[in-house]
Structure formats: C-alpha cells, structure tokens
Amino acid sequence: MKRFNKVALIPAAVAAVLAGNAYAGTEACFEVYKGSALVNHSVIYAGAACIAEASRTGAAANNLQATDEVAIAYELTGNLPIDFDDVDGDELIPATETDDDQHIVYIPTTDIPGGTKITIALTGATFDSNSNQIHLLKDDGTGIEAVASSDGTVDGASTITFLTKAGITIGAGTRLVFSRSSTAATEIGIKITNTTCTDTTQSSQSVTIAATAAVTDGGTGYNIQGAVSNAQKIADISPQFYPLHAGTTAEVQVNAESSNSEGTAIVARTQFVYNADATNRLIATSSQAIYKTGFYDRELLLDQAIDLDAADHVETAFVASSEPGTNVKMRLYNGRTAATGVLDTAVAVETGTTPGAFGLTQATATVYNTEAVDLFTPAAGAGDAETNPMTTAPLLGAAYNEMFYVVENNPATGIMNFNYDVTTHYTLDFGDAGELDHCASNKVTHEVGVNGAVLKVPYVTNAEGNFVRITNEHDESAEVTVDVFSESADGNDGTRKVTAVELGSVPAKSSVVYFMPKVIEEAVSQKQYEGADGGYAADALGANAVSNASRHTVTFTVTAPKNSVHGVSVQKVPGRSDRVMPVLDQNDWSQ
C-alpha cells in the first residue's frame, strides 16, 4: 500500500512507464572488464537482479560479463591518475593491446524515464581528466547514442549526477557504458590519492563505483530501485613488493666447548653448534647463523607497477641486544647449495660495503642502503634453483628471490659472545617522491645462545682465599671458560676486558673451586688481561680516577645443561666471617 501511494504521487506518464515495464527489477548491475571492444553492448539484459560473480559467463541476455578490474601497485598511488583508455599506463594506443581498455557498463533493471537524476559515487578515488563531462551511451544495434550526461562538476569529485535525456526512456536491461565522448565509447579517468606508507598487511584496497540513487522528475520524484546498485569494484590496489617476507628466527648456540660439532679441536666460542651432516645446515654452519627469507615482486600480476632502478633501496639497520663479538658481522647471501650447506653470491649491504655492523640501539645503528634491484631480482647465484613457495594469492605467481641474512664470525678465529638477539629494521625507500615508501618494520632474525650454563658473579676480588665454587650435576664433564673485566675509564680499550679464558673442566656430578688469584693469573697469561686502569674517588661518582685492581666482574660459561649447573662465590675477610656473594644464573628453578 505504501509503494502504491508513492507511485500515485508521481506524474501519470512516469507511472505508466513503471507500471507497464515487463522487466521491473530490484537492482542495477555493473559490468567491469578489460578488452579492446565492448562485449554484446547492444544486447538487453533480461534479469531482474544481478548475476553473482561466480556464475558470470559473459555479457548476454541472461548473464553478465565477469569482472576483470585493473590491478595497480599501492606504491604508485600517492597521486596517480588512471586512464581507463590505457589501464597499464604505457600510453600505447588500444589497437596495439587487446586488454588496454577497461569498460565500465551500468545496467538498470527497471525502465528509467527521461529527466531522471542518477547519482553515481566512487569510493577510494575521484573522477579525473574527463573535461568535466561524462556520458552514458547505449547501442540499439544501429549505433551509439548518449542517453544521459553528467550535470555539474565531474573532475575532482567522488560523487556526480547524470540527467537522462528528455523524451527518452532507457529500457530495463540496457547496457550503458561510461564515456568521455557522446558519440563513441571513450573510457573515463579517475585519480587515486593515498598518503599512508605501504604496509603489506594493510595496504590492499579497492576503488568501487555505485549508483546510489535514481530519482525521477529531475530529482524530485520517485527513486527507482531497479536503477540503484551495490558497490562494484573497478580497481584493485595492493602492494607490489614484499621485502623480508616470512622466515623463521634463526635460533643458534655458540659452541663453548673445545671441540666442534664434528669432533675437531677448536678454540672455545669461535664456532656455532651446527649439524655434522652438511645437508642439514640451513640454520647454522660453523661460522654462520642463517636467517632465510624471501623478497617478492608482484609486477607481473599488476597492470600498473614500479620498475626498480638504482635509486630504490631497502634501508636496513641491524640492532643486537648486546655486543656479538669483534669479528661478528651481518652478511647477505643470494644463493645456497643444499647438498653442501654452502652459501654463495654475497650481496653488499650497501654499495662498497659488504658486511654490516651491529648497533646496540636503533639510534646508534648504521642505516645501510641495500640495492633493491639486488634483493628483488630472482637469482640463485651459484646455488640451487629457487621456487616461489607461495600457493595462494597475493604472492602466487610473484617473482621470488631467496635471501640469507647471516650473523657471521669472519675471520672465524674471533671469540663470539652469546645470549643476545638481532633485530633487523628495514623499509623499502623509492627514489621517486611520488611513490609511497614502505612503512618501517622490523623482525627478530637471530637469537644467539650458548650450549651451556652461564653464571655471572658481579663482584669478586683476587685477594688470597677468595673463590667461586661451580657444581656440575650433569652426567658428563663440562668445560669452563670465563670472561673478566674490572674498573676502567673505557672497558673497550685494549684488553681491559677479556673473554673465553679457559679454565679446564668440571667432572660429572662434581664441583671445582676456582680461586680468584689463579683465575686472574690465567686471564693475564692467556689473554694479556690488563684489568683496571683507574678507580674512582669517593668524591667523584662515576669518574674512575683511583683504581682498585683487585675488584672484578666475572662470567663463567659451563658446557652443561643450565639447570644442572650452579655456583657460589665466597670472599675471605681476615679476622671476620666469610662473605657469600650472589651468583646470577639463567636456571628455570628459583633461587
């Protein structure tokens, strides 16, 4: 009854059109597809509703053309005009490319009388480069005719209106193409303007078009539901590049023993623990902790994309939570041979700089400009062929390059530290100001531990009778090394701090007492330990001026499971009771 009352209020001529329409529908439809020519543009669509996308088989009286919208790299959309007469943006004339045009076809399923005001809205873009005029063209089989034209400003607007021609009824099911020209189908233009950096997890978006209203009598009459549509995608926007995509944190251990994973004698803490089987060294070799990751370029999946050049870089910084060791650096490799576990084809972290140094904070870490072309161009180096592992969109079919980010002890004679992690900070930075750089991101690429227990004694003295007692409850003997430093103006100077001083071993299910004068003597003998170069005066806090060479901080590394090792530190005080000092460990049980 409500609908009847509304029809009764509109002019009799319009009511007659609506009431007599054999194809009075429930919604308008859109066909969006690429091709050199319109498909069955003169064929009347007989449906009262739209065909679901999955069931579309082609433009016909009883079906619709499947959607095939333009695909564009998000990185390009800082201020990007899209000409649907040249969707790949190469400016070649359509006659030379069969899919260079994108057609946008509007299909009402109810008759639209002359003088109807149709409102069309874009989301995610504005109309652009249309000379402020767009037409809706039909083809009745004898030729093209404009049956509606835009009214008011078009370019720069996201919502525009059309007025249908007076005296012309647009029949239900008529296919109407959006056109710049009123006499020939000439595809329209839009502009996409994004301001947010590219985020591979959030930057996918769509540009859609919808007929939001179709009101008779110039916008004062009846809203024709068969001329109002749902939103239809006309452009798909998604990231082109996926740097350092996937990858599992490389969890490795520094070998604190005096023999390596193949039983060969080594200096403790100069190698990692690795698999003796060369075919199973993806995470660690004797001198390398390996993080495997992928670089993906979706250019071949997009109509408009970026061609990388020398001005494009992956800005990278490597931050370690504590000092990895003098010879330990970050190196990049582009190839690997599985049968031997050998990495090859080093990639410079920056032109002229092969290994990268670690910073202890992001603020102090060097930012390297790694050539994006080197990282994203598929290349296996001298190693095995690489295959894109992704089996689903959006990375299925993308160009894939496998890269290896390696914490490497080189030369491998240096003593390595442990119990730290490495965070790799990165962003893809384009040389073109109109392209949207990637958002800053980071990953914990490496976690470096040790194959044993760590006992830290914050304060010991090398006075006679002072000792640390270490107990090994494991059923195998354990080797012991110690790091030592004292009080100095700069502990990084010379041998103010020494590492991996060898102290023999602790037998299985036994304890060993290490007297501190002997420990310091070994540090001097093996590593030329210099100890303190100045102490601190009582009235000069934080300024080491008068040293006390007998005070030290020591860290023991014991090659046994951490929960089977514990220790106690005792200081002899002449004429007074002994002091039992704290020993810090990483055991799971509480102290």
XYZ file of C-alpha atoms in Angstrom, residues 200 242-246 291 293-295 313-318 362 367-368 375-376 405 423-429 438-445:
37
model
C 51.946 -5.296 3.167
C 57.069 -7.855 -0.067
C 60.550 -7.437 1.482
C 61.877 -9.926 4.056
C 58.619 -11.842 3.818
C 58.203 -14.932 6.011
C 68.063 -16.414 8.569
C 63.716 -15.041 3.943
C 62.010 -14.111 0.671
C 61.692 -10.992 -1.470
C 66.854 0.894 -1.744
C 65.926 -1.322 1.164
C 67.105 0.759 4.120
C 68.360 -1.680 6.749
C 69.825 -1.465 10.248
C 70.993 -4.341 12.435
C 68.392 1.602 16.659
C 71.412 2.513 8.232
C 72.544 0.730 5.057
C 67.281 -8.128 -3.402
C 64.131 -8.425 -5.536
C 70.768 -12.799 6.322
C 66.570 -7.251 15.252
C 66.696 -6.307 11.592
C 64.976 -2.970 10.910
C 64.021 -2.251 7.300
C 61.949 -0.174 4.926
C 61.698 -0.041 1.130
C 62.556 3.501 0.040
C 57.049 1.108 2.755
C 56.321 1.609 6.426
C 59.219 0.956 8.787
C 59.201 -2.625 10.009
C 61.447 -4.998 11.914
C 61.946 -8.660 12.658
C 63.935 -10.582 15.233
C 66.034 -12.501 12.758
